[in-house]
Amino acid sequence: MDTQNAKEPSLIPVLSKSSSSSSATSSSSSSIADIANLPFSPVQTGSRTTELATGLIDFLGHSGMEWKDVEERFNQVSSTRKGIEPVLKWSDFGFCIGMQQSPEFAKELLRAVRGGTKDWRIDITKTDLHKFWCLLKGDCFDSRMRVFFNLCDRDMDGRVTEMDIKQTIMLSASTNKLSLSHEEAEDFAALIMELLDKEDRGYIEISQLESLFKARLPKASSSQTKQKSITHHVYNYDHQEATMSKAEFLFRTYWRRGWMVSIWLLACIALFVWKFFQYRDRTAFQVMGYCLSTAKGAAETLKLNMALILLPVCRNTITWLRKNRRISSIVAFDDNLNFHKLIAGGIVLGVILHGGTHLACDFPRISGSDRSIFRQTIGGRFGYHQPTYIEILATTEVVTGFGMVVLMVIAFSLATKWPRRQSTLLPLSVRRITGYNTFWYSHHLFILVYALLIIHSMFLFLTDNVTEKTTWMYIIIPVLLYAGERIFRAIRSGFYEVDILKASIYPGKVLSLKMQKPEGFRYQSGMYIFIQCPQISQFEWHPYSLTSGPQDDYLSVHIRTLGDWSYQMYSLFQEAMLSGLKKCPKVHIDGPYGAASQDHVKYDIVMLIGLGIGATPFISILKDIVNNARKESCDQPGYREYSSIKGPLKAYLYWVTREQSSFDWFRDIMKEISISNQKQSVVETHNFLTSVYQEGDVRSSLLRVIQALHHAKNGIDIVSRTPVCTHFGRPNWFSIFSKLAQKHRGQKIGVFYCGPSASARELNRVCTKYSTKTTTRFVFHKENY
C-alpha cells in the first residue's frame, strides 16, 4: 500500500439522499468509494489532492495582483509617524490586497492571518504586509489551510463549532450578495458537521476540515483556464483535420446579408447614375450644371429608399415568408431591423445630398444666372419671372421639403439608442422628454412625411410631365402593404382579448402573465407577441417573447420593468394582486411574430445563451425540445403537430445573471424541464451567477463545498434552488466553446444569443475563432434586445 495515500484522512461518509430525490437512499455509514452517485470522490495521489485543495482556497490568485501592486497601494494609503516607518491602518488591508469590494471579509481575513491575537487591529508595517502577502499567495497547502481554519475558528481555540461554521457561511453569503436565511445557514452548518464530526463531539479540528478540501468536488463552475492554453489545446486536437479559412467562414456566415446589401447599393447607384445623365442632357443643365444632376440623382435614390424602409417592419409578411425554407435560406430575415436602419442611413445621405445641393448650388444659380440664358432655358417654368433666392424658398416644393426634413430629424434622432433608452449620459432635461414612448409616437410622424412626399413630388420646378412624377409609383405597394398590415393587426388584436389565468410578481420587478390561449392561435417556439393594456394606453404595443411551449394550452410571458409602460403594467397587476381583486386588468395580444430564435429547428445541436431577462426566448425552445423528445421516445402519433420541421437533438442553455433573485423568474419552469429531461437528456443547462466570486476564490470556497454536498443529498442547488447547479462567476467562453468543439467535431452548432450588444460582439468573435480553427461550425444568431 502506498504510504502517501495511507496518510490521507479517512474517507468521508456520504450523506443519504432525502426522500425528495429520485435516487435510492444510501446508508450514512457507507464510504464514498462504495457509492456510485458521489457528492465527491477521494483523490488517489497526494500531489493531486494538494492541487485540488489549493485551487479551492485561493486567497489572492484571481486578483491578478503582484507584490509590486500591493506595495504601490501601500505607499498610497500609508502614513509615517515621527521616527517610525510607514504603517497602514488595519482597515485599509482589504484595499491593499485587492479585496476593497469585500471589506468585512478582508477584516476577518486579517484576523486569520494574524492568528486571532487580541491586538490584530493594530497598524500594519510594510514588512508585516509582505509576510501576510507571502502567506496568502504561497503554494503551501498547510499554510492556506491554517489561515482558512482560523477564518472559521472565531475564538481561536483550535476547534470549529457548528456556530462558527454558520457565521462563516453567513459572511461568505453576504460577501457574494447571496440571500441566505439563518435557518438555511444552520442547515448547511449541520450538513458539514454531520459529514465531518463522526464522533459527535460538537466540533471539528483542522485535520477534519482538511479532509473536506482534499476531495474531488464535482465541477460547478466553468473552467478558468487561460485563453492562451485553451487556444493551444484547440490547435492541437484538430491540426490534422480539415479546417476553414476565416474568409470562407465569413462568406458562409454573411453571404445572405452581403447579397442583399450589394443589390441595394447597386440599385441606388444605378438610379443615381441614370438620373444624373438624364438631367445632364436637359436645358436646365445650362443654368445649374452638375448641381442639378447630383440633386436629381439623389432624389431618385430617396424614392427607392422611402419605399424600401417600410418593408423590413412589415412583421406579418416577414413572419409568413420566414416559414418558407427556400426563401429564408437566402434572405436574412433576422437582420430586418438592421436593414431598416441601413436604409434610414441611405435616406439621411440622400436628403443631405439632394437638399444640400439644391440649397447651396441650384437655387443660387437660378436666382443669379444670366437673365437671357434663364429665359431661353427654364424661364417658362417660372412664368418668365426670375425668382430671388427667398422666393424660391417660399415655393410649395421647398416648404414641403423643409417639413419632411424637420419631421425626419425628430423621428431619426429620437430613434437612436441613447434617447430611446433614456441613457444617463444625456442631460436630465433631455432625459425627461425621451424614452421608448417618445420614440414610439415620434416614429409615427412618417405618416405626415409620406403625405408631404406626395405633395412635394407633384410640384416640380422643371417638368409638368406626369410620367416623370414617379414617386407614387415607388411607394404605392409598400405603403399599401404596410397599411394593410396595420389594419389586419388592429382587427386581429380585437379578437385576441385574453383572460389572465395567473399573474405572478418576482424579484427584480418582473411580472409573469399566464394567459388564455385564443382558439386557433398557433406558434413556434422562439416567437414573440405584442401586448397592449388599454388601461395604460390605447395605442402602445410592446413585444415580449413567449415563454410557454407550442404544446401548452396557455400563453405565458415574463415582463421586466425597464420603462414607463412596463412599470405601469407591473404596478397595475401588483395593485390588483395585493388588493385581492379577482379581475385583472384587460390585456390584448397581437401575433405571433417570427424571431431569430425560431431558426433553432434548422440545427441538430443548439447553444442558447441568455443574459438576464434575455433568457426568455429560450425557455419556450427548451420546453418544446423536451416535449418533442418525450413524445418521440413514446412514439406518440402526431408529436410534430406544432412543427413540421425536426427540432434539435441536443440543446445547451447558458444563462448568465447578476442577481440570485433572477432564478426565481423561471424556477418552476426549470424544475419542470429538469424532471422531463431526466430520461431523454436532450437539454444541458448551465446557470452562471456573476455576483459570486469565481471558483477557487476563498470568499466562495465554503459555498462551493456546501453546494456540492447539498446537491448530492437533496438534488437541489443552494443558489438557484432548482436541480440545476449554479456556476460561480462569469463564463469562460473560450473553455466552453473548446469543449463543445471537441465533443461535436465536424458538426454544425446553432448559437443563439439574447442580451446586450457588447457580449454579442465577443461571442461572435469566439464563434468565428472556433469555426475556423476546428472542424466544428458555430453559426451565430442574435435576438434583438
Short mmCIF file of C-alpha atoms in Angstrom, two decimals, residues 230-604:
data_model
loop_
_atom_site.label_atom_id
_atom_site.label_comp_id
_atom_site.label_asym_id
_atom_site.label_seq_id
_atom_site.Cartn_x
_atom_site.Cartn_y
_atom_site.Cartn_z
CA ILE A 230 -7.08 26.77 -24.48
CA THR A 231 -6.17 28.07 -27.91
CA HIS A 232 -3.06 25.87 -27.95
CA HIS A 233 -5.20 22.90 -26.98
CA VAL A 234 -7.65 23.54 -29.81
CA TYR A 235 -4.86 23.79 -32.36
CA ASN A 236 -3.50 20.51 -31.01
CA TYR A 237 -6.53 18.28 -31.27
CA ASP A 238 -7.61 19.48 -34.68
CA HIS A 239 -4.41 20.21 -36.53
CA GLN A 240 -4.74 17.19 -38.85
CA GLU A 241 -8.41 17.78 -39.64
CA ALA A 242 -9.80 19.97 -42.38
CA THR A 243 -10.41 23.50 -41.13
CA MET A 244 -11.98 26.51 -42.75
CA SER A 245 -10.27 29.77 -43.59
CA LYS A 246 -11.58 32.92 -41.97
CA ALA A 247 -12.54 34.36 -45.35
CA GLU A 248 -14.56 31.27 -46.21
CA PHE A 249 -16.27 31.32 -42.81
CA LEU A 250 -17.15 35.00 -43.09
CA PHE A 251 -18.54 34.42 -46.57
CA ARG A 252 -20.69 31.49 -45.40
CA THR A 253 -21.90 33.48 -42.40
CA TYR A 254 -22.67 36.79 -44.05
CA TRP A 255 -23.40 35.96 -47.68
CA ARG A 256 -27.16 36.49 -47.24
CA ARG A 257 -26.58 39.93 -45.80
CA GLY A 258 -23.94 40.58 -48.42
CA TRP A 259 -26.04 39.95 -51.49
CA MET A 260 -28.98 41.94 -50.11
CA VAL A 261 -26.84 44.95 -49.25
CA SER A 262 -24.98 44.63 -52.57
CA ILE A 263 -28.20 44.63 -54.59
CA TRP A 264 -29.46 47.62 -52.60
CA LEU A 265 -26.24 49.54 -53.20
CA LEU A 266 -26.21 48.65 -56.90
CA ALA A 267 -29.84 49.75 -57.23
CA CYS A 268 -29.10 53.08 -55.56
CA ILE A 269 -26.01 53.64 -57.70
CA ALA A 270 -27.83 52.65 -60.89
CA LEU A 271 -30.75 55.01 -60.19
CA PHE A 272 -28.39 57.83 -59.29
CA VAL A 273 -26.29 57.40 -62.46
CA TRP A 274 -29.39 57.03 -64.67
CA LYS A 275 -30.96 60.23 -63.37
CA PHE A 276 -27.64 62.05 -63.30
CA PHE A 277 -27.01 61.55 -67.03
CA GLN A 278 -30.66 62.13 -67.88
CA TYR A 279 -30.57 65.66 -66.45
CA ARG A 280 -27.15 66.37 -67.89
CA ASP A 281 -28.85 66.48 -71.29
CA ARG A 282 -31.65 68.83 -70.16
CA THR A 283 -31.69 72.54 -70.99
CA ALA A 284 -31.77 73.32 -67.24
CA PHE A 285 -28.23 71.94 -67.10
CA GLN A 286 -27.04 75.16 -68.76
CA VAL A 287 -28.19 77.10 -65.69
CA MET A 288 -27.50 74.73 -62.80
CA GLY A 289 -24.85 72.42 -64.22
CA TYR A 290 -23.84 69.26 -62.36
CA CYS A 291 -25.57 70.51 -59.22
CA LEU A 292 -28.89 69.70 -60.87
CA SER A 293 -27.77 66.24 -61.96
CA THR A 294 -26.49 65.46 -58.48
CA ALA A 295 -29.68 66.64 -56.77
CA LYS A 296 -31.91 64.69 -59.14
CA GLY A 297 -29.80 61.54 -58.83
CA ALA A 298 -30.04 61.74 -55.04
CA ALA A 299 -33.80 62.32 -55.32
CA GLU A 300 -34.21 59.08 -57.28
CA THR A 301 -32.41 57.08 -54.58
CA LEU A 302 -34.64 58.76 -51.99
CA LYS A 303 -37.75 57.50 -53.79
CA LEU A 304 -36.43 53.94 -53.68
CA ASN A 305 -35.36 54.12 -50.03
CA MET A 306 -38.63 55.70 -48.89
CA ALA A 307 -40.33 52.67 -50.42
CA LEU A 308 -37.93 50.05 -49.08
CA ILE A 309 -37.80 51.35 -45.49
CA LEU A 310 -41.34 50.13 -44.86
CA LEU A 311 -40.73 46.54 -45.92
CA PRO A 312 -38.47 45.42 -43.00
CA VAL A 313 -41.15 46.48 -40.50
CA CYS A 314 -43.98 44.54 -42.17
CA ARG A 315 -43.81 41.89 -39.44
CA ASN A 316 -46.68 39.70 -40.57
CA THR A 317 -45.29 39.48 -44.08
CA ILE A 318 -41.82 38.62 -42.78
CA THR A 319 -43.23 36.00 -40.40
CA TRP A 320 -45.16 34.43 -43.28
CA LEU A 321 -42.15 34.47 -45.63
CA ARG A 322 -39.89 33.06 -42.92
CA LYS A 323 -41.93 29.83 -42.91
CA ASN A 324 -40.78 29.12 -46.47
CA ARG A 325 -37.42 27.41 -46.07
CA ARG A 326 -36.26 28.24 -49.59
CA ILE A 327 -36.87 31.94 -49.09
CA SER A 328 -35.50 32.03 -45.51
CA SER A 329 -32.37 30.23 -46.69
CA ILE A 330 -31.40 33.14 -48.94
CA VAL A 331 -32.98 36.15 -47.20
CA ALA A 332 -31.57 37.39 -43.88
CA PHE A 333 -34.88 37.98 -42.11
CA ASP A 334 -33.09 38.18 -38.74
CA ASP A 335 -31.48 41.43 -39.90
CA ASN A 336 -34.72 43.18 -40.80
CA LEU A 337 -34.23 45.94 -38.24
CA ASN A 338 -30.58 46.39 -39.19
CA PHE A 339 -31.64 46.68 -42.83
CA HIS A 340 -34.29 49.19 -41.75
CA LYS A 341 -31.57 51.25 -40.07
CA LEU A 342 -29.26 50.91 -43.07
CA ILE A 343 -31.93 52.26 -45.40
CA ALA A 344 -32.58 55.08 -42.92
CA GLY A 345 -28.88 55.92 -43.22
CA GLY A 346 -29.28 55.94 -47.01
CA ILE A 347 -32.21 58.34 -46.66
CA VAL A 348 -30.15 60.67 -44.46
CA LEU A 349 -27.35 60.67 -47.03
CA GLY A 350 -29.84 61.23 -49.85
CA VAL A 351 -31.54 64.14 -48.04
CA ILE A 352 -28.19 65.81 -47.37
CA LEU A 353 -27.11 65.39 -50.98
CA HIS A 354 -30.47 66.34 -52.52
CA GLY A 355 -31.44 69.18 -50.21
CA GLY A 356 -27.92 70.46 -49.66
CA THR A 357 -27.18 70.64 -53.40
CA HIS A 358 -30.44 72.45 -54.05
CA LEU A 359 -29.93 75.00 -51.28
CA ALA A 360 -26.22 75.60 -51.77
CA CYS A 361 -25.94 75.35 -55.54
CA ASP A 362 -29.13 75.04 -57.62
CA PHE A 363 -31.21 77.82 -56.07
CA PRO A 364 -28.38 80.41 -56.05
CA ARG A 365 -27.70 79.63 -59.72
CA ILE A 366 -31.37 80.05 -60.65
CA SER A 367 -31.65 83.44 -58.93
CA GLY A 368 -28.21 84.64 -60.03
CA SER A 369 -27.99 83.31 -63.60
CA ASP A 370 -27.82 85.49 -66.70
CA ARG A 371 -31.34 86.72 -67.46
CA SER A 372 -31.21 85.85 -71.17
CA ILE A 373 -29.94 82.33 -70.51
CA PHE A 374 -32.61 81.93 -67.84
CA ARG A 375 -35.41 83.00 -70.25
CA GLN A 376 -34.11 80.71 -73.03
CA THR A 377 -33.84 77.62 -70.82
CA ILE A 378 -36.11 77.36 -67.77
CA GLY A 379 -37.83 80.76 -67.79
CA GLY A 380 -41.10 79.24 -68.98
CA ARG A 381 -41.26 77.07 -65.85
CA PHE A 382 -41.30 80.28 -63.75
CA GLY A 383 -43.63 82.39 -65.92
CA TYR A 384 -40.53 84.12 -67.29
CA HIS A 385 -40.02 85.75 -63.90
CA GLN A 386 -36.56 85.10 -62.47
CA PRO A 387 -37.21 84.45 -58.75
CA THR A 388 -34.99 85.57 -55.92
CA TYR A 389 -33.49 83.05 -53.50
CA ILE A 390 -36.13 83.92 -50.88
CA GLU A 391 -38.95 83.48 -53.39
CA ILE A 392 -37.67 80.01 -54.26
CA LEU A 393 -37.61 79.05 -50.58
CA ALA A 394 -41.26 80.06 -50.30
CA THR A 395 -42.47 77.67 -53.01
CA THR A 396 -44.52 74.57 -52.23
CA GLU A 397 -41.70 72.26 -53.26
CA VAL A 398 -39.22 73.77 -50.82
CA VAL A 399 -41.67 74.24 -47.95
CA THR A 400 -42.78 70.60 -48.11
CA GLY A 401 -39.13 69.55 -48.40
CA PHE A 402 -38.25 71.51 -45.26
CA GLY A 403 -41.25 69.99 -43.49
CA MET A 404 -40.13 66.46 -44.32
CA VAL A 405 -36.58 67.14 -43.17
CA VAL A 406 -37.73 68.55 -39.81
CA LEU A 407 -40.03 65.57 -39.17
CA MET A 408 -37.31 63.12 -40.20
CA VAL A 409 -34.74 64.75 -37.92
CA ILE A 410 -37.14 64.44 -34.97
CA ALA A 411 -38.03 60.81 -35.72
CA PHE A 412 -34.46 59.70 -36.52
CA SER A 413 -32.92 61.45 -33.51
CA LEU A 414 -35.38 60.01 -31.01
CA ALA A 415 -34.94 56.53 -32.50
CA THR A 416 -31.22 56.39 -31.70
CA LYS A 417 -30.04 54.30 -28.76
CA TRP A 418 -29.44 56.96 -26.11
CA PRO A 419 -32.78 58.80 -26.36
CA ARG A 420 -34.74 55.57 -26.87
CA ARG A 421 -33.30 54.04 -23.68
CA GLN A 422 -33.06 57.30 -21.73
CA SER A 423 -29.31 56.97 -21.30
CA THR A 424 -27.83 58.55 -18.19
CA LEU A 425 -25.25 60.15 -20.49
CA LEU A 426 -27.95 62.56 -21.66
CA PRO A 427 -28.68 65.76 -19.68
CA LEU A 428 -31.52 65.38 -17.20
CA SER A 429 -33.66 67.94 -19.03
CA VAL A 430 -33.31 65.93 -22.26
CA ARG A 431 -33.85 62.62 -20.50
CA ARG A 432 -37.24 63.74 -19.23
CA ILE A 433 -38.65 64.10 -22.73
CA THR A 434 -37.08 60.95 -24.19
CA GLY A 435 -37.70 57.24 -23.75
CA TYR A 436 -39.49 54.45 -25.55
CA ASN A 437 -42.85 56.22 -25.58
CA THR A 438 -41.33 59.30 -27.20
CA PHE A 439 -39.61 57.12 -29.78
CA TRP A 440 -42.83 55.20 -30.47
CA TYR A 441 -45.04 58.22 -31.02
CA SER A 442 -42.43 60.28 -32.88
CA HIS A 443 -41.85 57.41 -35.30
CA HIS A 444 -45.44 57.72 -36.43
CA LEU A 445 -44.60 61.12 -37.88
CA PHE A 446 -43.77 59.11 -41.00
CA ILE A 447 -47.47 59.36 -41.91
CA LEU A 448 -47.04 63.12 -42.36
CA VAL A 449 -43.71 62.58 -44.10
CA TYR A 450 -45.29 60.39 -46.78
CA ALA A 451 -48.15 62.86 -47.24
CA LEU A 452 -45.63 65.70 -47.71
CA LEU A 453 -43.57 63.49 -50.02
CA ILE A 454 -46.52 63.04 -52.38
CA ILE A 455 -47.23 66.79 -52.37
CA HIS A 456 -43.54 67.54 -52.87
CA SER A 457 -43.37 65.24 -55.88
CA MET A 458 -46.41 66.82 -57.56
CA PHE A 459 -44.89 70.31 -57.69
CA LEU A 460 -41.66 70.07 -59.63
CA PHE A 461 -39.82 73.09 -60.94
CA LEU A 462 -38.70 71.69 -64.22
CA THR A 463 -41.48 69.49 -65.61
CA ASP A 464 -45.21 69.10 -65.94
CA ASN A 465 -44.90 65.64 -67.42
CA VAL A 466 -46.87 63.25 -65.19
CA THR A 467 -44.74 60.29 -66.26
CA GLU A 468 -41.71 61.93 -64.63
CA LYS A 469 -43.53 62.36 -61.32
CA THR A 470 -42.83 58.76 -60.30
CA THR A 471 -42.65 58.99 -56.52
CA TRP A 472 -46.08 57.45 -56.06
CA MET A 473 -45.05 54.52 -58.27
CA TYR A 474 -42.18 53.69 -55.90
CA ILE A 475 -44.09 53.90 -52.64
CA ILE A 476 -47.62 52.74 -53.53
CA ILE A 477 -47.05 48.99 -52.97
CA PRO A 478 -45.01 49.29 -49.72
CA VAL A 479 -47.44 51.88 -48.30
CA LEU A 480 -50.49 49.72 -49.11
CA LEU A 481 -48.76 46.63 -47.74
CA TYR A 482 -47.84 48.38 -44.50
CA ALA A 483 -51.27 49.98 -44.16
CA GLY A 484 -52.89 46.59 -44.77
CA GLU A 485 -50.71 45.05 -42.07
CA ARG A 486 -51.70 47.71 -39.55
CA ILE A 487 -55.38 47.24 -40.35
CA PHE A 488 -55.01 43.46 -40.13
CA ARG A 489 -53.21 43.77 -36.78
CA ALA A 490 -55.93 46.08 -35.43
CA ILE A 491 -58.68 43.64 -36.47
CA ARG A 492 -56.83 40.56 -35.22
CA SER A 493 -55.95 42.13 -31.86
CA GLY A 494 -59.66 42.85 -31.36
CA PHE A 495 -60.30 39.11 -31.42
CA TYR A 496 -57.36 38.42 -29.08
CA GLU A 497 -58.55 39.96 -25.83
CA VAL A 498 -57.26 37.30 -23.49
CA ASP A 499 -58.16 36.35 -19.94
CA ILE A 500 -55.38 36.35 -17.36
CA LEU A 501 -55.22 32.88 -15.82
CA LYS A 502 -52.45 33.74 -13.38
CA ALA A 503 -50.26 36.75 -12.59
CA SER A 504 -47.07 36.47 -10.55
CA ILE A 505 -44.66 39.07 -9.20
CA TYR A 506 -40.97 38.16 -8.98
CA PRO A 507 -37.91 39.94 -7.56
CA GLY A 508 -36.30 42.47 -9.86
CA LYS A 509 -39.76 43.83 -10.71
CA VAL A 510 -40.60 41.05 -13.12
CA LEU A 511 -44.24 40.35 -13.95
CA SER A 512 -45.21 36.91 -15.21
CA LEU A 513 -48.53 36.56 -17.01
CA LYS A 514 -50.17 33.25 -17.78
CA MET A 515 -52.91 33.93 -20.32
CA GLN A 516 -55.69 32.05 -22.00
CA LYS A 517 -54.63 30.74 -25.40
CA PRO A 518 -57.02 32.06 -28.08
CA GLU A 519 -58.64 29.45 -30.29
CA GLY A 520 -56.62 28.86 -33.42
CA PHE A 521 -53.56 30.65 -32.05
CA ARG A 522 -50.62 28.60 -33.33
CA TYR A 523 -46.95 29.46 -32.99
CA GLN A 524 -43.47 28.01 -32.93
CA SER A 525 -41.06 28.18 -30.03
CA GLY A 526 -38.87 31.27 -30.18
CA MET A 527 -41.65 33.55 -31.46
CA TYR A 528 -42.91 36.68 -29.72
CA ILE A 529 -46.16 38.62 -29.36
CA PHE A 530 -47.16 42.24 -28.85
CA ILE A 531 -49.09 43.16 -25.72
CA GLN A 532 -51.42 46.11 -25.17
CA CYS A 533 -53.10 47.19 -21.96
CA PRO A 534 -55.99 49.59 -22.77
CA GLN A 535 -55.95 50.84 -19.20
CA ILE A 536 -52.46 52.25 -19.84
CA SER A 537 -52.69 53.25 -23.50
CA GLN A 538 -54.94 52.51 -26.46
CA PHE A 539 -52.05 52.84 -28.89
CA GLU A 540 -48.94 51.32 -27.31
CA TRP A 541 -47.97 47.74 -28.18
CA HIS A 542 -44.83 46.18 -26.73
CA PRO A 543 -43.08 42.97 -27.86
CA TYR A 544 -42.36 40.08 -25.47
CA SER A 545 -41.03 36.59 -26.12
CA LEU A 546 -43.35 33.73 -25.36
CA THR A 547 -42.09 31.53 -22.52
CA SER A 548 -44.78 28.88 -23.00
CA GLY A 549 -44.26 25.92 -25.29
CA PRO A 550 -46.29 25.45 -28.51
CA GLN A 551 -47.95 22.38 -26.98
CA ASP A 552 -49.09 24.23 -23.84
CA ASP A 553 -52.76 25.14 -23.58
CA TYR A 554 -51.89 28.64 -22.36
CA LEU A 555 -49.61 31.57 -23.27
CA SER A 556 -47.06 33.00 -20.88
CA VAL A 557 -44.71 35.98 -20.93
CA HIS A 558 -42.24 37.50 -18.46
CA ILE A 559 -42.17 41.30 -18.40
CA ARG A 560 -39.28 43.06 -16.69
CA THR A 561 -39.76 46.68 -15.64
CA LEU A 562 -37.43 48.65 -17.91
CA GLY A 563 -39.55 51.63 -18.99
CA ASP A 564 -42.66 53.70 -18.36
CA TRP A 565 -45.15 51.28 -19.91
CA SER A 566 -43.73 48.16 -18.25
CA TYR A 567 -43.60 49.98 -14.90
CA GLN A 568 -47.28 50.93 -15.18
CA MET A 569 -48.11 47.37 -16.20
CA TYR A 570 -46.24 46.00 -13.19
CA SER A 571 -47.94 48.47 -10.85
CA LEU A 572 -51.43 47.68 -12.16
CA PHE A 573 -51.08 43.95 -11.62
CA GLN A 574 -49.29 44.39 -8.30
CA GLU A 575 -52.14 46.56 -7.07
CA ALA A 576 -54.71 44.05 -8.32
CA MET A 577 -52.95 41.17 -6.57
CA LEU A 578 -52.40 43.00 -3.28
CA SER A 579 -55.97 44.25 -3.10
CA GLY A 580 -57.28 40.75 -3.71
CA LEU A 581 -59.19 41.76 -6.80
CA LYS A 582 -60.29 38.76 -8.82
CA LYS A 583 -60.46 40.72 -12.05
CA CYS A 584 -57.08 41.61 -13.57
CA PRO A 585 -56.54 44.49 -16.00
CA LYS A 586 -57.59 43.78 -19.58
CA VAL A 587 -54.86 42.73 -21.97
CA HIS A 588 -54.84 42.40 -25.78
CA ILE A 589 -52.25 40.45 -27.73
CA ASP A 590 -51.11 40.54 -31.33
CA GLY A 591 -49.04 37.93 -33.07
CA PRO A 592 -47.27 35.63 -33.19
CA TYR A 593 -44.23 37.05 -34.96
CA GLY A 594 -41.06 35.34 -36.11
CA ALA A 595 -37.68 35.90 -34.48
CA ALA A 596 -34.08 34.76 -34.85
CA SER A 597 -34.52 32.02 -32.24
CA GLN A 598 -37.14 30.42 -34.43
CA ASP A 599 -34.31 29.12 -36.64
CA HIS A 600 -33.19 26.70 -33.93
CA VAL A 601 -35.13 23.98 -35.76
CA LYS A 602 -32.52 24.09 -38.54
CA TYR A 603 -29.84 22.59 -36.30
CA ASP A 604 -29.35 19.23 -34.60
#
